[in-house]
Coordinates of C-alpha atoms in Angstrom, one line a residue:
Chain A
M22 CA 146.4 73.0 63.5
S23 CA 147.1 71.0 60.4
K24 CA 143.4 70.2 59.8
K25 CA 141.3 72.7 58.3
Y26 CA 137.9 73.5 59.5
I27 CA 134.8 75.2 58.4
L28 CA 132.7 77.2 61.0
G29 CA 129.4 77.5 60.5
V30 CA 128.3 80.7 62.9
F31 CA 124.6 81.1 64.0
D32 CA 122.8 83.9 65.8
D33 CA 120.5 82.1 67.9
E34 CA 119.2 78.7 69.1
A35 CA 116.6 78.3 66.5
T36 CA 118.5 78.5 63.3
L37 CA 121.3 76.6 64.7
V38 CA 118.9 73.7 65.5
D39 CA 117.5 73.8 62.3
A40 CA 120.6 74.1 60.0
F41 CA 121.8 71.2 62.1
E42 CA 119.1 68.8 61.9
K43 CA 118.9 69.5 58.1
L44 CA 122.6 68.4 58.0
K45 CA 121.8 65.4 60.1
D46 CA 119.1 64.2 57.3
K47 CA 121.7 64.4 54.9
G48 CA 124.2 62.5 56.6
V49 CA 126.5 65.2 57.5
M50 CA 127.7 65.4 61.3
P51 CA 129.7 68.3 62.4
V52 CA 132.8 67.5 64.6
E53 CA 131.6 69.7 67.3
V54 CA 129.2 72.4 68.4
Y55 CA 130.1 75.3 70.6
T56 CA 127.0 77.1 72.2
P57 CA 126.9 79.4 75.0
Y58 CA 124.4 77.3 77.1
P59 CA 123.1 73.8 76.6
V60 CA 121.1 73.4 73.6
H61 CA 118.8 70.0 74.3
E62 CA 118.4 69.1 70.4
I63 CA 122.2 69.4 69.9
L64 CA 123.0 67.4 73.0
E65 CA 120.6 64.7 71.9
G66 CA 121.5 64.7 68.2
M67 CA 125.3 64.6 68.4
P68 CA 126.9 61.1 68.5
I69 CA 127.7 61.1 72.2
K70 CA 126.4 60.1 75.3
T71 CA 127.2 60.3 78.7
R72 CA 126.9 57.9 81.5
I73 CA 127.9 60.1 84.4
T74 CA 124.8 59.5 86.2
H75 CA 125.3 55.8 85.9
A76 CA 128.7 56.5 87.6
A77 CA 127.4 58.5 90.2
F78 CA 125.2 55.6 91.3
F79 CA 127.7 53.2 91.6
Y80 CA 130.0 55.6 93.4
G81 CA 127.1 56.0 95.9
L82 CA 126.3 52.5 96.3
F83 CA 129.8 51.6 97.0
A84 CA 130.5 54.7 99.2
A85 CA 127.3 53.6 101.4
L86 CA 128.3 50.1 102.1
G87 CA 131.9 51.3 102.6
I88 CA 130.9 53.8 105.0
L89 CA 128.5 51.8 106.8
G90 CA 130.9 48.8 106.9
F91 CA 133.7 50.9 108.2
L92 CA 131.5 52.5 111.2
T93 CA 130.2 48.9 112.1
Y94 CA 133.9 47.5 112.1
A95 CA 135.2 50.4 114.1
A96 CA 132.5 50.5 116.7
S97 CA 131.8 46.6 117.3
I98 CA 134.8 45.1 116.1
S99 CA 138.0 46.8 116.3
W100 CA 137.0 49.0 119.8
P101 CA 133.7 48.0 121.5
L102 CA 132.9 50.6 123.7
H103 CA 129.9 51.3 125.9
Y104 CA 128.2 54.7 125.2
G105 CA 125.4 55.3 127.4
G106 CA 124.0 51.3 127.3
K107 CA 123.7 52.0 123.3
P108 CA 124.3 48.3 121.7
F109 CA 128.0 48.7 119.9
N110 CA 126.4 48.2 116.6
A111 CA 124.1 50.9 117.1
F112 CA 122.7 51.0 113.4
P113 CA 120.2 53.8 113.4
S114 CA 122.7 56.0 114.6
F115 CA 125.1 55.2 111.6
I116 CA 122.8 55.9 109.0
V117 CA 123.0 59.7 109.6
V118 CA 126.9 59.7 109.1
T119 CA 126.4 57.1 106.2
I120 CA 123.8 59.5 104.6
V121 CA 126.0 62.4 104.7
A122 CA 129.3 61.0 103.8
T123 CA 128.0 59.4 100.8
I124 CA 126.7 62.4 99.5
L125 CA 130.1 63.9 99.9
S126 CA 131.7 61.0 98.2
I127 CA 129.0 60.8 95.2
T128 CA 129.9 64.7 95.0
L129 CA 133.5 64.6 95.0
L130 CA 133.8 61.5 92.6
T131 CA 131.6 62.6 90.0
L132 CA 133.0 66.0 89.8
F133 CA 136.2 64.4 89.5
T134 CA 134.7 62.1 86.9
F135 CA 133.1 65.1 84.9
S136 CA 136.7 66.9 85.3
A137 CA 138.4 63.6 83.7
R138 CA 135.6 63.0 81.0
A139 CA 135.0 66.4 79.7
K140 CA 138.4 67.2 80.0
V141 CA 137.7 70.5 82.2
F142 CA 140.4 70.7 84.8
P143 CA 142.5 73.4 86.2
G144 CA 145.6 74.5 83.8
K145 CA 143.8 73.7 80.7
K146 CA 144.1 76.1 78.0
A147 CA 141.3 76.2 76.2
E148 CA 141.0 75.2 72.3
I149 CA 138.7 78.3 71.4
F150 CA 137.3 77.8 67.4
H151 CA 135.4 80.9 67.8
E152 CA 135.9 83.6 70.5
R153 CA 132.1 84.4 70.7
A154 CA 131.0 81.1 71.3
T155 CA 130.9 81.5 75.0
D156 CA 129.3 85.1 74.4
D157 CA 126.4 85.0 72.0
K158 CA 127.3 82.9 68.8
F159 CA 126.2 79.2 68.2
V160 CA 129.2 77.7 66.2
M161 CA 129.2 74.4 64.2
V162 CA 132.7 73.0 63.5
F163 CA 133.1 71.0 60.4
D164 CA 136.4 69.0 59.4
E165 CA 137.0 70.2 55.9
A166 CA 138.2 66.5 54.7
G167 CA 135.3 64.9 56.2
I168 CA 132.8 66.5 54.0
A169 CA 134.6 66.8 51.2
N170 CA 132.0 64.5 49.0
D171 CA 129.2 67.2 50.1
S172 CA 130.9 70.3 51.0
E173 CA 128.8 72.6 48.5
S174 CA 125.4 71.4 50.0
V175 CA 126.7 71.8 53.5
K176 CA 127.8 75.4 52.8
S177 CA 124.4 76.2 51.1
I178 CA 122.7 75.0 54.6
L179 CA 125.0 76.8 56.4
T180 CA 124.7 80.3 54.6
E181 CA 120.9 79.7 54.8
H182 CA 120.7 80.1 58.4
G183 CA 124.3 81.7 59.5
K184 CA 127.1 82.2 57.8
I185 CA 130.6 80.8 57.2
E186 CA 133.8 81.9 58.6
Chain B
M5 CA 110.4 72.8 75.4
Y6 CA 108.7 73.9 79.0
N7 CA 106.2 76.4 78.2
S8 CA 104.3 77.9 81.0
A9 CA 101.4 80.2 80.8
V10 CA 101.9 81.2 84.8
R11 CA 105.2 82.9 84.3
G12 CA 105.7 85.8 82.0
K13 CA 109.3 87.0 80.6
L14 CA 111.9 86.3 82.8
I15 CA 113.8 89.0 81.5
D16 CA 112.9 92.2 80.8
G17 CA 114.1 94.7 78.0
D18 CA 114.2 92.3 75.0
K19 CA 118.0 91.9 75.5
S20 CA 120.2 90.1 73.0
F21 CA 122.6 87.6 74.4
S22 CA 125.4 89.6 74.2
Q23 CA 123.6 92.5 75.8
I24 CA 123.1 89.6 78.9
S25 CA 126.6 89.0 79.0
K26 CA 127.6 92.7 78.8
E27 CA 125.3 94.0 81.3
I28 CA 126.2 91.3 83.7
L29 CA 129.8 91.6 83.4
A30 CA 129.6 95.1 83.8
P31 CA 130.5 95.5 87.3
I32 CA 133.9 93.2 86.7
H33 CA 134.9 95.3 83.8
A34 CA 134.1 98.6 85.2
K35 CA 136.3 100.7 87.8
T36 CA 135.7 99.8 91.2
P37 CA 133.1 102.4 92.8
L38 CA 134.1 104.5 95.5
W39 CA 131.4 103.4 97.8
W40 CA 132.6 99.6 97.5
Y41 CA 136.0 100.7 99.0
A42 CA 133.9 102.3 101.8
A43 CA 132.0 99.2 102.7
M44 CA 135.1 97.1 102.1
L45 CA 136.9 99.0 104.8
V46 CA 133.8 98.9 107.1
S47 CA 133.3 95.4 106.8
L48 CA 137.4 94.5 107.3
G49 CA 137.1 97.0 110.3
M50 CA 134.4 94.6 111.6
F51 CA 136.4 91.4 110.7
G52 CA 139.3 93.0 112.4
F53 CA 137.4 93.8 115.6
G54 CA 136.3 89.8 115.3
L55 CA 140.0 88.8 115.2
Y56 CA 140.9 90.6 118.0
C57 CA 138.2 89.2 120.0
K58 CA 139.4 85.5 118.5
Y59 CA 142.4 86.4 119.9
I60 CA 141.4 87.5 123.4
T61 CA 139.3 84.1 123.4
V62 CA 142.3 81.9 122.2
S63 CA 144.8 83.9 124.5
T64 CA 142.6 83.8 127.6
G65 CA 140.2 81.4 127.2
I66 CA 136.4 80.6 127.2
G67 CA 136.1 82.2 130.3
T68 CA 136.2 85.6 128.7
W69 CA 132.4 84.7 127.1
G70 CA 129.3 85.2 129.0
V71 CA 128.8 81.3 129.1
N72 CA 128.5 79.2 132.6
N73 CA 128.0 76.0 133.9
S74 CA 124.4 75.8 133.1
V75 CA 124.0 77.8 129.8
A76 CA 127.2 76.1 128.3
W77 CA 125.9 76.8 124.9
G78 CA 125.4 80.6 124.4
W79 CA 126.4 82.9 122.0
A80 CA 128.3 80.4 120.0
I81 CA 125.6 77.8 119.3
I82 CA 123.3 80.3 118.6
N83 CA 125.0 82.2 115.9
F84 CA 126.2 78.8 114.6
V85 CA 122.6 77.7 114.1
W86 CA 121.9 81.2 112.5
W87 CA 124.7 81.1 110.0
I88 CA 124.1 77.8 109.0
G89 CA 120.6 78.5 108.4
I90 CA 121.3 81.4 106.5
G91 CA 123.6 79.0 104.5
H92 CA 121.0 76.5 103.8
A93 CA 118.7 78.5 101.7
G94 CA 121.4 79.0 98.9
T95 CA 121.2 75.5 98.1
A96 CA 117.8 75.0 99.2
F97 CA 116.9 77.9 96.8
S98 CA 118.6 76.6 93.8
I99 CA 118.3 72.9 94.5
F100 CA 114.5 72.7 95.0
L101 CA 113.9 75.1 92.4
L102 CA 116.0 73.2 89.6
I103 CA 114.3 69.9 90.8
L104 CA 111.1 71.5 90.2
R105 CA 112.2 73.0 86.8
Q106 CA 111.2 76.6 87.9
K107 CA 113.2 78.9 85.2
W108 CA 113.0 81.8 87.5
R109 CA 115.8 80.5 89.8
T110 CA 118.2 81.4 87.2
A111 CA 118.8 85.1 88.0
I112 CA 118.9 84.7 91.7
N113 CA 120.6 80.8 92.3
R114 CA 124.1 82.5 92.1
A115 CA 123.7 85.0 94.5
A116 CA 122.3 82.6 96.9
E117 CA 125.0 80.0 96.5
A118 CA 127.4 82.5 97.0
M119 CA 125.8 83.4 100.0
T120 CA 125.5 79.7 101.1
V121 CA 129.3 79.4 100.9
V122 CA 130.3 82.4 103.0
A123 CA 127.8 81.7 105.6
V124 CA 128.7 78.3 106.0
F125 CA 132.4 79.5 106.3
C126 CA 130.9 82.1 109.3
A127 CA 129.4 79.5 110.9
S128 CA 132.0 76.7 111.1
L129 CA 134.2 79.2 113.1
F130 CA 131.9 79.1 116.2
P131 CA 132.2 75.6 117.0
L132 CA 135.8 75.8 115.9
L133 CA 136.3 78.4 118.6
H134 CA 134.0 77.0 120.9
M135 CA 135.8 74.0 121.7
G136 CA 138.3 76.1 123.7
R137 CA 141.2 74.8 122.1
P138 CA 141.0 75.2 118.6
W139 CA 144.5 73.9 117.4
L140 CA 143.2 70.4 118.6
F141 CA 139.9 70.1 116.4
F142 CA 141.6 67.6 114.1
F143 CA 140.7 65.3 117.4
I144 CA 137.2 65.0 116.0
F145 CA 138.2 63.2 112.8
P146 CA 137.4 59.7 112.8
Y147 CA 141.1 58.1 112.5
P148 CA 142.6 55.7 115.0
N149 CA 144.1 57.5 117.8
T150 CA 146.1 56.6 121.3
R151 CA 143.8 59.2 123.1
G152 CA 141.7 56.7 124.8
P153 CA 139.0 54.8 122.5
L154 CA 140.4 54.1 119.2
W155 CA 137.8 55.8 116.9
V156 CA 135.5 58.7 117.7
N157 CA 132.2 58.6 119.3
F158 CA 129.9 57.6 115.9
N159 CA 126.7 58.0 117.8
S160 CA 127.1 61.6 119.0
P161 CA 125.2 64.3 117.2
L162 CA 128.1 66.8 117.7
F163 CA 130.1 64.1 115.5
W164 CA 127.5 63.8 113.1
D165 CA 127.5 67.7 112.9
F166 CA 131.1 67.9 112.1
V167 CA 130.6 65.7 109.4
A168 CA 127.4 67.4 108.1
I169 CA 129.0 70.7 108.2
S170 CA 132.4 70.0 106.4
A171 CA 130.5 67.8 103.8
Y172 CA 128.3 70.8 103.3
L173 CA 131.0 73.5 103.2
L174 CA 132.9 71.3 100.2
I175 CA 129.4 70.5 98.4
S176 CA 128.2 73.8 98.1
A177 CA 131.3 75.7 97.4
S178 CA 132.0 72.8 94.6
F179 CA 128.3 73.1 93.3
W180 CA 128.8 77.1 93.2
Y181 CA 132.2 76.8 91.5
F182 CA 131.5 74.4 88.7
G183 CA 128.3 76.1 88.1
M184 CA 130.4 79.4 87.4
V185 CA 133.0 77.6 85.3
P186 CA 131.1 78.6 82.0
D187 CA 130.9 82.3 82.9
F188 CA 134.3 82.4 83.9
A189 CA 134.9 81.2 80.4
T190 CA 132.8 84.0 78.7
I191 CA 134.8 86.6 80.7
R192 CA 137.9 85.0 79.5
D193 CA 136.3 85.3 76.0
T194 CA 135.2 88.9 76.3
A195 CA 137.9 90.8 78.4
K196 CA 140.0 93.0 77.2
S197 CA 143.0 93.3 79.5
K198 CA 145.3 90.7 79.6
I199 CA 145.8 90.0 83.1
K200 CA 142.0 89.2 83.2
K201 CA 142.1 86.9 80.3
A202 CA 144.9 85.0 81.9
V203 CA 143.3 84.8 85.7
Y204 CA 139.7 84.1 84.4
G205 CA 140.9 81.6 81.8
F206 CA 142.6 79.7 84.8
F207 CA 139.5 79.5 86.6
A208 CA 137.8 78.2 83.7
F209 CA 139.4 75.3 83.5
G210 CA 139.6 75.3 79.8
W211 CA 135.8 75.6 78.9
T212 CA 135.0 75.8 75.5
G213 CA 130.9 75.2 75.5
S214 CA 131.4 72.4 73.4
S215 CA 128.6 70.1 73.4
R216 CA 130.8 67.3 75.1
E217 CA 131.1 69.6 78.1
W218 CA 127.7 70.5 78.1
L219 CA 126.3 67.1 77.8
R220 CA 128.4 66.3 80.9
F221 CA 127.9 69.3 82.6
E222 CA 124.2 68.6 82.7
G223 CA 124.6 65.3 83.9
L224 CA 126.8 66.8 86.6
S225 CA 123.9 69.3 87.8
F226 CA 121.5 66.5 87.5
V227 CA 123.4 64.3 89.9
L228 CA 124.3 67.2 92.2
G229 CA 121.1 68.8 92.3
G230 CA 119.3 65.1 93.2
I231 CA 121.7 64.3 95.9
A232 CA 122.2 68.1 97.3
A233 CA 118.3 68.4 97.7
V234 CA 118.7 65.5 100.4
L235 CA 121.7 67.0 102.0
V236 CA 120.1 70.1 102.6
V237 CA 117.2 68.6 104.5
S238 CA 119.9 65.8 106.3
V239 CA 122.3 68.8 107.4
H240 CA 119.9 70.7 109.3
S241 CA 118.3 67.9 110.7
I242 CA 121.5 66.9 112.0
V243 CA 122.2 70.5 113.3
S244 CA 118.5 69.9 115.1
T245 CA 119.8 66.7 116.6
D246 CA 122.4 68.6 118.5
F247 CA 119.5 69.7 120.8
A248 CA 116.8 67.2 120.3
V249 CA 119.0 63.9 121.0
S250 CA 119.3 65.7 124.5
V251 CA 117.0 64.9 127.3
Q252 CA 116.2 68.8 127.9
A253 CA 112.8 70.2 128.4
G254 CA 112.3 72.2 125.2
W255 CA 114.4 70.3 123.1
H256 CA 113.7 66.7 123.3
T257 CA 110.9 66.8 120.5
T258 CA 110.7 65.0 117.5
I259 CA 109.4 68.2 115.8
F260 CA 113.2 69.7 115.6
P261 CA 114.3 68.2 112.4
P262 CA 111.5 69.5 110.1
Y263 CA 111.2 72.7 112.3
F264 CA 114.7 73.6 112.0
V265 CA 115.1 72.8 108.3
I266 CA 112.1 75.2 107.5
G267 CA 113.4 77.8 109.9
A268 CA 116.9 77.6 107.8
I269 CA 115.0 78.2 104.6
F270 CA 113.0 80.8 106.1
S271 CA 116.1 82.7 107.0
G272 CA 117.7 82.0 104.1
F273 CA 115.3 82.9 101.7
A274 CA 114.9 86.2 103.6
M275 CA 118.9 86.8 103.2
V276 CA 118.8 85.8 99.7
L277 CA 116.0 88.5 99.4
T278 CA 118.3 91.1 101.1
L279 CA 120.9 90.4 98.6
V280 CA 118.9 90.7 95.5
I281 CA 117.1 93.9 96.3
T282 CA 120.7 95.1 97.3
M283 CA 122.4 93.9 93.7
R284 CA 119.3 95.8 92.3
G285 CA 119.8 98.8 93.8
L286 CA 123.6 99.1 93.6
Y287 CA 124.0 97.7 90.1
N288 CA 120.6 98.3 88.1
M289 CA 119.8 94.4 87.7
N290 CA 116.6 95.2 87.5
D291 CA 116.1 94.1 84.2
F292 CA 117.4 90.3 85.1
I293 CA 115.9 90.3 88.7
T294 CA 112.5 91.6 87.8
D295 CA 109.8 92.7 90.4
R296 CA 108.2 89.4 89.4
H297 CA 111.4 87.3 90.8
V298 CA 111.2 89.7 94.2
D299 CA 107.3 88.8 94.2
A300 CA 107.7 85.2 93.9
V301 CA 110.4 85.1 96.5
C302 CA 107.8 87.2 99.1
R303 CA 105.2 84.7 98.6
I304 CA 107.4 81.8 99.3
L305 CA 108.1 83.8 102.2
I306 CA 104.3 83.8 103.6
F307 CA 103.9 80.3 103.1
I308 CA 106.9 79.4 105.3
S309 CA 106.1 82.1 107.6
L310 CA 103.1 80.3 108.1
I311 CA 104.8 76.7 108.6
M312 CA 106.8 78.6 111.3
G313 CA 103.6 79.8 113.1
T314 CA 102.2 76.3 113.0
A315 CA 105.5 75.1 114.4
Y316 CA 105.7 77.5 117.1
M317 CA 102.2 76.7 118.4
T318 CA 102.7 73.2 117.8
E319 CA 105.4 73.2 120.1
I320 CA 103.5 74.9 122.7
F321 CA 100.4 72.6 122.4
I322 CA 102.4 69.7 122.7
A323 CA 104.0 71.1 126.1
W324 CA 100.4 71.1 127.3
Y325 CA 99.5 68.1 125.8
S326 CA 102.3 65.5 127.1
A327 CA 101.2 66.6 130.4
S328 CA 105.0 66.6 131.3
E329 CA 105.6 69.1 134.2
Y330 CA 108.8 70.0 132.9
E331 CA 107.6 70.9 129.2
T332 CA 104.9 72.9 130.6
Y333 CA 107.0 75.0 132.9
M334 CA 109.6 75.2 129.9
F335 CA 107.1 76.7 127.8
F336 CA 104.2 78.2 129.4
K337 CA 106.3 80.0 132.1
N338 CA 109.9 80.3 131.0
R339 CA 109.4 80.8 127.2
L340 CA 106.3 83.1 126.9
F341 CA 106.3 85.0 130.4
G342 CA 109.8 84.0 131.7
D343 CA 113.0 86.2 131.9
Y344 CA 113.6 85.8 128.1
A345 CA 110.0 86.5 127.2
F346 CA 111.1 89.3 125.2
Q347 CA 113.1 86.9 122.9
F348 CA 110.3 84.6 122.4
W349 CA 107.8 87.4 121.6
A350 CA 110.2 89.5 119.2
M351 CA 110.7 85.8 117.5
F352 CA 107.1 85.2 117.0
T353 CA 106.3 88.5 116.0
A354 CA 109.0 88.8 113.3
N355 CA 108.7 85.2 111.8
A356 CA 104.8 84.4 112.0
V357 CA 103.4 87.9 111.8
I358 CA 105.2 90.6 110.1
P359 CA 105.9 88.6 107.0
Q360 CA 102.2 88.0 106.6
L361 CA 102.1 91.4 105.4
F362 CA 103.3 90.0 102.3
W363 CA 99.8 89.0 101.6
F364 CA 99.4 92.3 100.1
K365 CA 100.7 93.3 96.7
A366 CA 101.2 97.0 97.7
V367 CA 103.9 95.6 100.2
R368 CA 105.4 93.1 98.0
K369 CA 106.1 96.0 95.1
R370 CA 107.8 98.3 97.5
M371 CA 111.3 97.5 97.5
W372 CA 112.2 99.2 100.6
I373 CA 109.5 97.7 102.7
V374 CA 110.4 94.1 101.4
F375 CA 114.2 94.9 102.3
I376 CA 113.3 96.1 105.9
I377 CA 110.8 92.9 106.3
S378 CA 113.7 90.7 105.0
I379 CA 116.0 92.0 107.7
I380 CA 113.3 91.9 110.5
I381 CA 113.0 88.3 109.5
N382 CA 116.5 87.5 110.0
I383 CA 116.6 89.1 113.3
G384 CA 113.6 87.0 114.4
M385 CA 115.3 83.9 113.2
W386 CA 118.5 85.1 115.4
F387 CA 115.9 85.4 118.5
E388 CA 114.4 82.0 117.3
R389 CA 118.1 80.4 118.1
F390 CA 118.6 82.5 121.3
N391 CA 115.2 81.3 122.8
I392 CA 116.0 77.7 121.8
V393 CA 119.2 77.7 123.2
V394 CA 119.2 79.7 126.3
T395 CA 115.7 79.4 127.7
T396 CA 116.1 75.6 128.1
L397 CA 119.6 75.7 129.5
S398 CA 118.9 78.8 132.0
R399 CA 116.2 76.7 133.8
D400 CA 117.3 73.2 134.4
Y401 CA 115.7 70.4 136.2
L402 CA 117.4 71.3 139.0
P403 CA 116.6 75.0 140.3
A404 CA 119.9 75.1 142.3
A405 CA 121.8 75.2 138.7
W406 CA 119.6 77.9 137.4
A407 CA 121.6 80.7 135.8
N408 CA 121.0 83.6 133.3
Y409 CA 123.2 84.4 130.2
S410 CA 124.3 87.5 128.5
P411 CA 127.0 87.7 126.2
T412 CA 130.2 89.9 126.9
Y413 CA 131.3 92.1 124.4
V414 CA 134.0 89.2 123.1
E415 CA 131.3 87.1 122.0
I416 CA 129.6 90.3 120.4
G417 CA 132.6 91.1 118.9
F418 CA 133.0 87.5 117.4
F419 CA 129.6 87.8 115.9
V420 CA 130.3 91.0 114.6
G421 CA 133.6 89.8 112.9
T422 CA 131.5 87.1 111.0
L423 CA 129.1 89.9 109.8
G424 CA 132.5 91.7 108.5
M425 CA 133.6 88.5 107.0
F426 CA 130.0 87.9 105.4
L427 CA 130.0 91.5 104.1
A428 CA 133.4 91.4 102.8
G429 CA 132.8 88.3 100.9
V430 CA 129.4 89.4 99.4
L431 CA 131.6 92.5 98.0
L432 CA 134.1 90.6 96.6
F433 CA 131.4 88.3 95.1
F434 CA 129.8 91.9 93.5
R435 CA 133.2 92.9 92.3
Y436 CA 134.8 89.7 90.6
I437 CA 132.2 87.3 90.2
P438 CA 129.2 87.4 87.7
M439 CA 126.3 88.1 90.0
I440 CA 124.0 86.0 88.0
A441 CA 124.4 82.6 86.2
I442 CA 125.2 84.3 82.6
S443 CA 124.8 81.1 80.7
E444 CA 121.6 79.8 82.6
L445 CA 120.0 83.2 81.9
K446 CA 120.8 82.8 78.3
S447 CA 118.9 79.5 78.0
V448 CA 115.7 81.3 79.4
A449 CA 116.0 84.6 77.6
K450 CA 114.1 83.3 74.5
F451 CA 111.6 82.0 77.1
D452 CA 108.7 83.6 76.0
K453 CA 109.2 84.0 72.5
P454 CA 107.2 81.7 70.2
N455 CA 108.8 82.0 67.1
N456 CA 112.0 79.9 68.3
G457 CA 109.6 76.9 68.3
Q458 CA 107.9 77.9 65.3
L459 CA 111.2 77.9 63.3
K460 CA 111.8 74.5 64.5
A461 CA 108.6 73.3 63.8
K462 CA 108.6 74.2 60.2
S463 CA 111.8 72.2 59.7
H464 CA 110.2 69.1 60.5
E465 CA 107.1 69.5 58.1

């Protein structure tokens, strides 16, 4: 890595959030924060957002329409066939398959979206800044060049609650 | 965040984060214990016997089973529904408790989901083999074919069932897997051996725990949780339509979908209990799966058991109230006092009566009693399926077609084989996968510690 990074390492959620909020008030944002479990203050505070739930809604909408359309087409246009005197377009009995297959489509498509957007996929090599970020440490990563102006104050806030590595 | 005075601490022993990782991962890093090999050998033996019986089934035919023209659905459907039912609770457990924001689920949901995946896999073998020519199973896929009608029959509950089961298997497996990705990363970063690092590193998919990953991960579990809740309810409703859509006495009732869904959750919760008590016993997970967790599951079981009892009573009441000659005969002569009366009363006692013992605290806190009752419930739920499938088919509208049913050794061996497969799957899970969702458990570790909140409050002042 050509860039230089400063790592702020914290022992628990409270100190991390505290430091994060103080830095945020100063207008300094970490490049990335690594935590062993999701910390909501960080997720809300970081300048990132996700539209995965919206994507899931549209997957569901299009999947439901597509599947229902396919069943109707197959059973009443492509090859109409009488089953026990039921109408060709047996809408109520198509609902069952539509619901389940829609859920399957939403799940798979959302998983792929997650995999693509969060860049979590088989064969990826993890870029590990701090070995214990998945175990018991909470790590904030700063780009040294980005905080050159107020690196002293950043460092002092970091050391107040955690330590610098 | 979520503060509740109702529940106390979720983890005993005041552990640090790294202690949590270490203790849950201990079975993975430790040497494989001897009992594990012994248990694995037994379950593989059972599995092998099952394979032999499957070989007989396929090479000779379904004639080796005890099913006949009248009771065409015997053992295979009983056990299919039984396994699917067990499989249901895993998802039900983690999904419903996730939606209800029940933090105590974190210690148990991983085991429940693992159980789901293995149980659904066991279940899917039964209809497959019951087809008689399993190598032609792809006939059920909805693709344009030249076998007569261009498409499959989309109105058939059996087709719905196929869609439901395959969707359920895929969804529960992916839900389970993605929940494990952060934990695999923890193993990767804490493991000493190079092989473990590489293998678990591959399965961790490059997870680092960054806020970008967590944010989307939360979105993903929100979406999957929400829709899988619908799935849990719909899949077992569909299984029940296999019966309810037919016009057989004892099957053709509207109570079937809720009755099946509740029954499935009942047997699955009992199996979860069996599993977590085993985990506590074998791996000393008492600090994570505390007595309070077991207590909570027992209380849920009392409630579900009452619903089961109500459902049994409702069926009997409606059989009388409908004034249908066939329904009345089916329940009052056949099920209650007929050739299979034992199965009926075994079902009733094991599902509606014995779980009522959980009203007593003395019972709930004695793990061995809870363990035994959880197994009794599973046996009772097996009898329920036997009762539903066999009593109805053995006494048709046409007395000339009446026939009784008992399984042959091939069928029993097939079932024993799936039990072996389930046990082997659970053993592999114990050995190679973190039994408890580590990252989720850490998020509730400081659940009862108010100082966490105080520090935050100060910074805002």
